[in-house]
Amino acid sequence: MTSIPALSITVLAALLAGAPAWAQFKVVSPDGKVTYTDRQPADAAGRIVPLGRTARAADTAAALPAELRQVAARFPVTLYTSPDCAPCESGRRLLQRRGIPAQERQVLNDDDGAALERLTGGRTVPALAIGAQVLRGYLESDWQSYLDIAGYPRASRLPQDWPTPAALPLTERQSAEPARRAPQALPTPVPALPDIPASGIRF
C-alpha cells in the first residue's frame, strides 16, 4: 500500500478548510427541510439551489466535461492579475495549458487592491486561489503541485471550442448615476498566508 506524503495531506487539508467561502448550495428536501452545504450534492433528493458566486458560474460548470466538473466544484480556481504583468501572463498560460476552468479577476485600482488583500492576505499579483488555498506570486512548481493535489488533470480535458471567460475587475464598478445601493459584498476572506518566495508584483 502506497503511503500519501505528509505534505500532500497537509495541502489537501488546507484546500478543504475554507471551502464554504468559495462554493455554497442550498438543498430543499421534498418535506421542505433546508440544508446548506459547501459541496455540490451528488444524489440529493430535492431541489439544489446554487448560492452567490456558485450561482453565477452554475451554467458554465454544468457544461464542463464530467472529469472536471467535480474537482472544479470542490476547488474552484481564481487567478488574480493586473495589466502589464509578465508573471501574470506566465501563470495564465500555465492554466490554459492544463485546461483549468479558471476565473480571472483583475486588480485595476486601490479598491481592487484592498479587496485583493482581504481575499489573499496581500497585494501581490499574480495570486492563485484553489478552493481556499491561496498562492501569492508565480512559482510554476508550486502552482503545478497544488493543482495536482486538488485533482486537476495535467493535460487539458476541455473541449477545443471552450470559451475563455473574460477577465473582470475584482470589485464591482459603480455607475456614474447617483446610487444608494450598498456595494456588492465580497466573498468571505481567507486567512492570510506567509509570503511565498516567488516572482510577483506587489500592487
PDB file of C-alpha atoms in Angstrom, residues 5 30 36 39-40 64 94 98 158 162 165 196:
ATOM      1  CA  PRO A   5       3.309  12.078   1.630  1.00  0.00           C
ATOM      2  CA  PRO A  30     -39.212  17.064  -0.525  1.00  0.00           C
ATOM      3  CA  TYR A  36     -26.769  24.392   3.372  1.00  0.00           C
ATOM      4  CA  ARG A  39     -20.159  20.920  -1.854  1.00  0.00           C
ATOM      5  CA  GLN A  40     -22.283  20.053  -4.871  1.00  0.00           C
ATOM      6  CA  LEU A  64     -17.667  21.061 -18.126  1.00  0.00           C
ATOM      7  CA  LEU A  94       0.067  27.576 -17.369  1.00  0.00           C
ATOM      8  CA  ARG A  98      -3.619  22.455 -18.264  1.00  0.00           C
ATOM      9  CA  LEU A 158     -11.604  20.983 -22.105  1.00  0.00           C
ATOM     10  CA  TRP A 162     -14.251  26.013 -24.840  1.00  0.00           C
ATOM     11  CA  PRO A 165     -14.075  33.762 -19.748  1.00  0.00           C
ATOM     12  CA  ILE A 196       5.808  32.756  -0.734  1.00  0.00           C
TER      13      ILE A 196
END
